[in-house]
Amino acid sequence: MELLEIQEKDGKIFCPLKSTWLIAKPEEKVRQKHISILVNNYGYSLEQMAQELQVSNSSRGQGKARADIVIWKSKKDKDDGKSAFIVIECKAENVRLHIEDYYQGLNYASWANAEFFVTTNEKETKFFNVDPAYLPGKLEEVVAIPTANDVQDAKKIEQIKNQTKIFTREEFTKTLRACHNIIRNNDKLSPEAAFDEISKLLFMKIRYERQSLGTKVFTEAAYITEADNFEKNVRPGLKRYSGYNQSYMQHLFGTTKEEFKEDNLFDENDEIKIRENSFTQILKKLENYNLSDTQDDVKGIAFEEFLGTTFRGELGQFFTPRTIVDFMTEILDPQEGEVICDPTCGSGGFLIKAFEYVREKIEDNIRFEKERIRNFLEGENFGNLSENERLVINKKIEQMQTVLNRELDSGVSESRIYKLSRNCIYGTDANPRMARTSKMNMIMHGDGHGGVHHHDGLLNVNGIFEERFDVILTNPPFGQSVDRTQLISDADKFTDEDMKKKYKEKYGEAYIEALKQVDDNIGKTLLSLYDLGKTSALTEVLFMERCLRLLKKGGRMGMVLPEGVLNNKNLQAVREYFEGKAKLILICSIPQDVFIAAGATVKPSLVFMRRFTADEEMEYTKCKTEALYEARELHRVEIDNLDVRKKACIELTESLKQNQKDISVLFNKAKKEKIKSIEKYEKQIAAIKQHQIKNNAEKIVIEKEQKNLEKLIIEDSKPLIKKKFDYNIPIAKIDDAGITTTGTASAGNQLPSLVNEYLQYRTDNNLWADHKIFYSYSLKDNSYFRVWNGEEVELK
C-alpha cells in the first residue's frame, strides 16, 4: 500500500477523506496526521473511513453530533450503512486530554455502535473498548486497537478488548525497580549510578514515543531491528565520511541529549554506561508502557516512589512523603500568578505538587469558562434551531474550545500554563544528582522544571533571591551544621554574562543587587551572611532564616522541622528572632512514623509562618517600643538608684581628679624647694589613688548591674510584647498522617480533614491577603478575549 503523505500549503491542509483543502487549524492538522497513521501504520484504507460523520445524539437537544474520524471493518460495511468499528475524537495538539474529552467521544462511539473509541491530541493517544452495557459511563482503556488485518478475526478482536490497560503506579514502580536490579546485577553499578542510567533510558523512550505519536512503544524488537539497520547501512557511511563511530544505543542517546538540551539534564560528554544486553532487557521490561501518553500523576508518582527506594540512605536524602507534601501545599493554597520556591528541593516533590495544584485551578477555570460560553452560544432555544443554525453554533463552540485549550498548552507563549511553568516554579539543591533528578521528575509530571538549579540553597541564583516569593514549601536538611570556617569564594560567583543579561532583563535591578550577596562577600564566612549565624550553625536554623528572607512581605511558608526547634531551650533566641519577623499560622505535630521509612529518626513538626506585612512590621515595632517602656517603668526604682550611684561615681571621679591635680602642684613645688612636708603630699596622693580604685570598682559593679537589669527589662518586655501583639496560633496534633513506619499508606489519614478545618479558620481570621488572579473570557465579533482585572487580551 502506498504511503499517505500530509500535504500542506498556503495555510491549508489536504483532507483525502473529503478530497478538499481545509484551513490548517490545530485540530484539523491533528486529524489529518492521525488519518495518515491509520493508513500507514494500521493498514486501513481511505475507502473504509469517513471524516466528521454525523451520528445520532438526542442528548442536550442537539439532534446530531459529528465524529472526527470513523472506521468501518470494510468498505462494504460502510456502503451498506452498517455500524462503525472505531470512532476517533481529535483535539488540538499539545493540549492535555481531560475526562470530559473522553466522554464526549465515547458518546459518539456509543451512538455509532462502534466497538472501539480513540482520543488523540497527537502527543497523547488513548484507546478504549466501548462497552455496550454502559451508555456511556464506563471508560475501559485498552493497550491498542486492531489493525486492518485483525478486523475479521473475532478471536483477535476479543483478545485486544481483554487487554485492559492497567497502568498503576505500583506496577510501574515495581518495573522500575526490576530495571534497576538488571543494571545492579549485570553492570555492577552503585544504586545511584544505576538510577542515572535508567533515567537516560526513560528519556530516550519518552522522546521516541513522542515522535511516534503514541502509536507504538519503544520495544526490544523495534530497537533490535533498527539497530541492525543502523549497523549495516548507516554507521559505515557515517564512519567513512565523518569519523562518527558510535553504536546505535549511543546514537539514540545523543539525539535524546539534543532533544532535552535546554533542560541541562545531561553533560555534553555523557554516554550510556551499561551493556547493550542490559539496555535491551530494560526495553523488554518497559515495552508495555507508553510514557508519552501515560497520565502525569501515574508515571510521576511511580517515579517518585522509585526515587525514594533507590536513594534512601545512600545519599542521605530523606524524601518527604506524598501525604505530607499534599497537606502542606493545600494548607498554603498557592494561587495562579504566585511565585513558589523550595531552596532544598531534593527530588522536587514540593515543586511538583505546587505546579500540579495551580495547574488544576487553571484547568478548572478553563473548564468552567468553556461551559459558560457554550451555554451562552447555545442559548435557551438551541433544540428548536435548524440543522444549519446548530452547525454554525457548534463550529463556534469548537473554535472556542480550541482557543481556550491553548491556555493549557505549556508550549504556547504567554498561555497561562506557560507562565506557570516558566515564571512561577523555582528550586535549588546542593547535590548535582538531586537537582538533575528534580528536573527529570518535573518533566515526568508534565513540565515546570526550568527554574531548578544545582546550587547552594543559602546563596542567590537565577530568580532565587530576597523578597521574591509568595510561597515557600521545603523540608530542609536536619541536624547538620555549616562549617564555621566555610568561606564564600570566587567559585560561588555567577560568571555567565549572557545569562546575567537575560536574568537582568527578566528580574530588573533587583537581580543585580542580589548578586552582591556573593560578589561583595568573597573571603567572608557563609555564616556571616545570616543574622542567626552567630547563634547557630544548624542547617535547619539557617534555612529558616533563608526562607524568611526569600519571602515577600506577607508571603507564607511551610517547613518540615525537627520538633526541637520549637522546644529546645538552646534555640530560644532562634524562636524569638522569628517571632519578631513572622506570624506562626499553624503548627502541626505529626507522628515520628512518617519519616522512619525514609531513614529519619528525629520527630518532625510541620511549621507554617507568614512574614509580616509592612503594616505588621510597623505594628510590631510599636508594640515592642511600648513594651520596653512599660517594663522599664516596672524597674524604675532600680534604674533611678543605679543612676544616682552612677552620678555619684562620676562626681567623685571629677573631684578626685581635681584634688589629685591640686596636690600634685603642691607636691611638685615642695619637691623643688626641698620642703620637708613632701611626705604629707605623697600620702595624700596615695589616698586619692585608693579612692579612685574603689570608685572604678563601683563603676564596674554599676555597669554590670545595669546590663543585668537591661536583660531583665528585655525579658520582662517579652510577655508584654506578646500581649500587645496578640494573635492565635493554631496547634494541631495528628496521630495518623497517612503513612506507616514501613512507608505504606495507612487507612486513617487525618490530614485531609485538618485541611478543611484550617481552610475555615484561615478564612474567618483573614490570615493572608487574596493573591488570586481573576480570569474570565469574553466573546466579541467572533474573537475570544482573556479578561484580567478589567483588561482584555485577544486570544489567537
Tab-separated table of N, CA and C in Angstrom, residues 11 16 104 120 163 192 245 389 426 451 533 551 609 713 720:
chain	number	residue	atom	x	y	z
A	11	GLY	N	-1.303	27.782	4.247
A	11	GLY	CA	-2.150	27.775	5.433
A	11	GLY	C	-3.290	26.785	5.388
A	16	PRO	N	-7.916	14.010	2.481
A	16	PRO	CA	-8.207	12.982	1.481
A	16	PRO	C	-9.592	12.366	1.637
A	104	GLN	N	-17.020	12.767	25.805
A	104	GLN	CA	-17.637	13.346	24.608
A	104	GLN	C	-17.476	12.400	23.426
A	120	THR	N	-7.224	11.455	20.738
A	120	THR	CA	-5.830	11.828	20.495
A	120	THR	C	-5.692	13.345	20.403
A	163	GLN	N	-7.340	-6.946	26.740
A	163	GLN	CA	-6.042	-6.418	27.184
A	163	GLN	C	-6.225	-5.030	27.780
A	192	GLU	N	22.866	4.685	42.948
A	192	GLU	CA	22.621	5.993	42.337
A	192	GLU	C	23.115	6.052	40.889
A	245	ASN	N	31.496	7.083	14.958
A	245	ASN	CA	31.607	5.633	15.133
A	245	ASN	C	30.877	5.147	16.386
A	389	GLU	N	-28.293	26.118	11.548
A	389	GLU	CA	-28.064	27.065	12.640
A	389	GLU	C	-27.291	26.405	13.774
A	426	TYR	N	10.466	27.610	41.245
A	426	TYR	CA	11.911	27.727	41.405
A	426	TYR	C	12.398	26.797	42.515
A	451	GLY	N	13.150	26.334	36.376
A	451	GLY	CA	13.707	27.168	37.436
A	451	GLY	C	14.486	26.403	38.477
A	533	GLY	N	23.565	33.291	62.144
A	533	GLY	CA	24.828	32.577	62.007
A	533	GLY	C	25.676	32.660	63.260
A	551	LEU	N	10.997	35.340	51.167
A	551	LEU	CA	9.579	35.692	51.062
A	551	LEU	C	9.381	37.185	50.853
A	609	MET	N	4.499	29.615	58.651
A	609	MET	CA	4.668	31.011	59.047
A	609	MET	C	4.276	31.938	57.904
A	713	ILE	N	14.839	43.681	81.944
A	713	ILE	CA	13.788	44.517	81.330
A	713	ILE	C	13.352	43.911	80.001
A	720	LEU	N	4.932	41.173	77.537
A	720	LEU	CA	4.147	42.375	77.228
A	720	LEU	C	3.993	42.542	75.718
